[in-house]
GROMACS .gro file of C-alpha atoms in nm:
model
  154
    1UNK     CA    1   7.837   3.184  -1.169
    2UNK     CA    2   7.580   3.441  -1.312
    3UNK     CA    3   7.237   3.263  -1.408
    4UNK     CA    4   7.378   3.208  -1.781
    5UNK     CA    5   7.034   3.165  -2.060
    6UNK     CA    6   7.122   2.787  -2.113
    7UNK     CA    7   7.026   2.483  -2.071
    8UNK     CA    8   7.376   2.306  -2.046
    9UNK     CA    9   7.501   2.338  -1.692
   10UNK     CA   10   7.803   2.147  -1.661
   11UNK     CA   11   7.902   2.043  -1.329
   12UNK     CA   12   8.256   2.056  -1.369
   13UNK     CA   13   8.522   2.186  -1.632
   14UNK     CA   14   8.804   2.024  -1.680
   15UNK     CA   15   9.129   2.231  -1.788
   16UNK     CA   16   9.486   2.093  -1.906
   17UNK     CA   17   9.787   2.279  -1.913
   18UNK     CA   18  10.174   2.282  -1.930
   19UNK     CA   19  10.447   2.361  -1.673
   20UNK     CA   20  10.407   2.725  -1.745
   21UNK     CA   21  10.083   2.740  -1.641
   22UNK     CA   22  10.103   2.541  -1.352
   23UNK     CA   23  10.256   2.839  -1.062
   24UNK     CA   24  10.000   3.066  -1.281
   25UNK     CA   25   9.688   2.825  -1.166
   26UNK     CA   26   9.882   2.774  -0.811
   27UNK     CA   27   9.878   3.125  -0.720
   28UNK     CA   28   9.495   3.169  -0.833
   29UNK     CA   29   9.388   2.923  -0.579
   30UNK     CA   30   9.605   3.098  -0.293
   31UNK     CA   31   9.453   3.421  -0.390
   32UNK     CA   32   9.073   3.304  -0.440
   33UNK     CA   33   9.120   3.102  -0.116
   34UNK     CA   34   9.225   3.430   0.078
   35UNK     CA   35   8.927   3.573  -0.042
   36UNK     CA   36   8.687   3.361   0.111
   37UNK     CA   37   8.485   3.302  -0.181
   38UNK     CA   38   8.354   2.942  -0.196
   39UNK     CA   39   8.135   2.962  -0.454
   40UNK     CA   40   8.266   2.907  -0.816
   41UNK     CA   41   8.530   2.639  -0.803
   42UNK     CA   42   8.771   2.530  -1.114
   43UNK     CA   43   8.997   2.266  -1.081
   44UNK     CA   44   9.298   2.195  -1.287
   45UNK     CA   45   9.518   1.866  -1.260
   46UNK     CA   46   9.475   1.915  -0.848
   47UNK     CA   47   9.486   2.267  -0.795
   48UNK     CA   48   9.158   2.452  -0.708
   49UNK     CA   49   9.018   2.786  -0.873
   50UNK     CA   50   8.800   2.913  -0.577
   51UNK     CA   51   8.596   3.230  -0.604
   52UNK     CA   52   8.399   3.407  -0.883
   53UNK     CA   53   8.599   3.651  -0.985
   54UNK     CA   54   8.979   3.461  -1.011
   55UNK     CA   55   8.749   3.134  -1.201
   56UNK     CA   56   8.605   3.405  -1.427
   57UNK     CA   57   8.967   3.553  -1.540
   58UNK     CA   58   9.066   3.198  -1.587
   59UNK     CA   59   8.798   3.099  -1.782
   60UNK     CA   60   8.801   3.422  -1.975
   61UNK     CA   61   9.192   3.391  -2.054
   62UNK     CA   62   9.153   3.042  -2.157
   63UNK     CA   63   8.829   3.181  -2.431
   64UNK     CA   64   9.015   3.466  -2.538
   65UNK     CA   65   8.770   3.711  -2.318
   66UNK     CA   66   9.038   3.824  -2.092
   67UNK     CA   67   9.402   3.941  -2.168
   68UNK     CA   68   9.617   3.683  -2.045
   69UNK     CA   69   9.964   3.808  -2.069
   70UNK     CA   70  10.095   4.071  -2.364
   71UNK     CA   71  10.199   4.438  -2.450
   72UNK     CA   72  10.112   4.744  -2.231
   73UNK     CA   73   9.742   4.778  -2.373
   74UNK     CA   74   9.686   4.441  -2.268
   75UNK     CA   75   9.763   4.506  -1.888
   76UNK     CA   76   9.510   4.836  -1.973
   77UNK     CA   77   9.258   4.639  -2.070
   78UNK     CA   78   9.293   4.390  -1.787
   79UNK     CA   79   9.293   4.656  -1.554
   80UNK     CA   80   8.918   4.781  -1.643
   81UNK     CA   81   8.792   4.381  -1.696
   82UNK     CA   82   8.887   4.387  -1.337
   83UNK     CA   83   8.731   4.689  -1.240
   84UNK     CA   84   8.452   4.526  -1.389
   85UNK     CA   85   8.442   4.205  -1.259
   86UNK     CA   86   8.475   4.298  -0.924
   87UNK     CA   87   8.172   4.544  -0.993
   88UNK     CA   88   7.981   4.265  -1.113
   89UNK     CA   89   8.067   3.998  -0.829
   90UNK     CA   90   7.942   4.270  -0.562
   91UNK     CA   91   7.624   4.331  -0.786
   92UNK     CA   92   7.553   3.977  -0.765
   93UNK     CA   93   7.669   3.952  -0.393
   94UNK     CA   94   7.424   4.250  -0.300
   95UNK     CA   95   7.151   4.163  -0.536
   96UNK     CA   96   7.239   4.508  -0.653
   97UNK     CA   97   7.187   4.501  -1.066
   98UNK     CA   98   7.011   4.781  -1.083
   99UNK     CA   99   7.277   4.949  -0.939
  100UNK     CA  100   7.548   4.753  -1.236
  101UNK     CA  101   7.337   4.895  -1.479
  102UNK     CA  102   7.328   5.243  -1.380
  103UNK     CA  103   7.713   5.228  -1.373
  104UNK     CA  104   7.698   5.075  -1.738
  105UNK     CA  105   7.482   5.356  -1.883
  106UNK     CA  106   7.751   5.573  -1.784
  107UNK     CA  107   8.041   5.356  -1.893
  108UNK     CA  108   7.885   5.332  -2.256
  109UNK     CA  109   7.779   5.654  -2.337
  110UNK     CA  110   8.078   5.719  -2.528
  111UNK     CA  111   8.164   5.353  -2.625
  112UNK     CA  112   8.059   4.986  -2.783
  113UNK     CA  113   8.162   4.830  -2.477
  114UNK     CA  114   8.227   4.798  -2.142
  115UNK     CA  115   8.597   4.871  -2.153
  116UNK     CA  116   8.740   5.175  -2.307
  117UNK     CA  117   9.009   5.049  -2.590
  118UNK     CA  118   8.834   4.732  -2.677
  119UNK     CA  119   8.792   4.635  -3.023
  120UNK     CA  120   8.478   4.353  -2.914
  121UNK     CA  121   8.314   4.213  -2.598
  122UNK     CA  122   8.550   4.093  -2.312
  123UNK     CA  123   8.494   3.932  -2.047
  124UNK     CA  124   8.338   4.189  -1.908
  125UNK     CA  125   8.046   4.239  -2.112
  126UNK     CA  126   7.925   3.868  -2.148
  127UNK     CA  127   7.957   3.860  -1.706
  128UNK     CA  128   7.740   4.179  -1.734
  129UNK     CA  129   7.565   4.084  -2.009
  130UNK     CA  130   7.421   3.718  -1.844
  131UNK     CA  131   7.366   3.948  -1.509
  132UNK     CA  132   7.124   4.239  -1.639
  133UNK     CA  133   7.000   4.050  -1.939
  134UNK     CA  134   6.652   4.017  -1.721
  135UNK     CA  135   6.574   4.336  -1.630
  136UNK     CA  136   6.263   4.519  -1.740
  137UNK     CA  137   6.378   4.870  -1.818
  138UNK     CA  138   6.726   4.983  -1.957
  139UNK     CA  139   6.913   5.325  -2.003
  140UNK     CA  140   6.926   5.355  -2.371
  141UNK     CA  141   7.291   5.314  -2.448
  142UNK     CA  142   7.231   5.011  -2.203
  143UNK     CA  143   6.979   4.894  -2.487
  144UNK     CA  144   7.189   4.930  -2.781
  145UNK     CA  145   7.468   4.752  -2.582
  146UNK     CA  146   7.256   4.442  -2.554
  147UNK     CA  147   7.128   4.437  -2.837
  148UNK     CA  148   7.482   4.411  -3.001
  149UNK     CA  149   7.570   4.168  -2.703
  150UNK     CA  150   7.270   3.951  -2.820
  151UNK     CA  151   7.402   3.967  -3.139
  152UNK     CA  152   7.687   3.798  -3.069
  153UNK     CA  153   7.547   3.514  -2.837
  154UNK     CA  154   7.270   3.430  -3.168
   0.00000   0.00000   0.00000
């Protein structure tokens, strides 16, 4: 995962479920696993989250970050995490922020967040947030951006 500004680093997560979410978690694993990712794992009761960017939608969904299942603004809103999130895992593939944060700047120069339609901070933002938070210079809207990100992490 991103280099989060902590000093808790827990090696694994453990997550419980019911039946329902039991094909969800199944087909996760198939789908990180085709990827080829093996670098961010999450297992549930035997079945294995690989990949950054399928863990990070579970995690999110399970914190409220990331739209699980719901009305037609949900799937929206899901649709530009991802956009995100796949942005972000090739940023940190490439060792490309700089790049991330130009793409930002222009993302949030007519909105509070990442995703257009958001009320707060998904998933999105805190991924981006814990991957530019160490840069030296910022577009302004970039600025303001993390400074209401920070905001919410203190």
């Amino acid at each position: 995962m991103p280099p989060f500004k902590s000093s808790f680093c827990p090696s694994a997560i453990k997550l419980t479920g019911g039946c329902a979410e039991e094909n969800f978690l199944k087909y996760l694993a198939v789908l990180g696993a085709r990827a080829g990712e093996d670098c961010v794992t999450v297992v549930d009761d035997g079945i294995t989250v690989t990949g950054r960017v399928s863990a990070w939608k579970l995690l999110g969904s399970v914190v409220g970050a990331y739209p699980a299942a719901g009305a037609q603004g949900d799937a929206n809103i899901a649709t530009h995490i991802d956009r995100w999130l796949v942005l972000i895992e090739q940023a940190l593939s490439k060792g490309a922020e700089d790049g991330l944060s130009r793409q930002m700047s222009s993302a949030l120069s007519g909105q509070d967040y990442l995703v257009p339609g958001a009320t707060g901070a998904t998933l999105a933002d805190i991924l981006a947030y814990s991957v530019i938070s160490n840069q030296i210079y910022y577009a302004n809207n970039v600025e303001l951006w993390l400074r209401r990100m920070h905001k919410l992490f203190n």
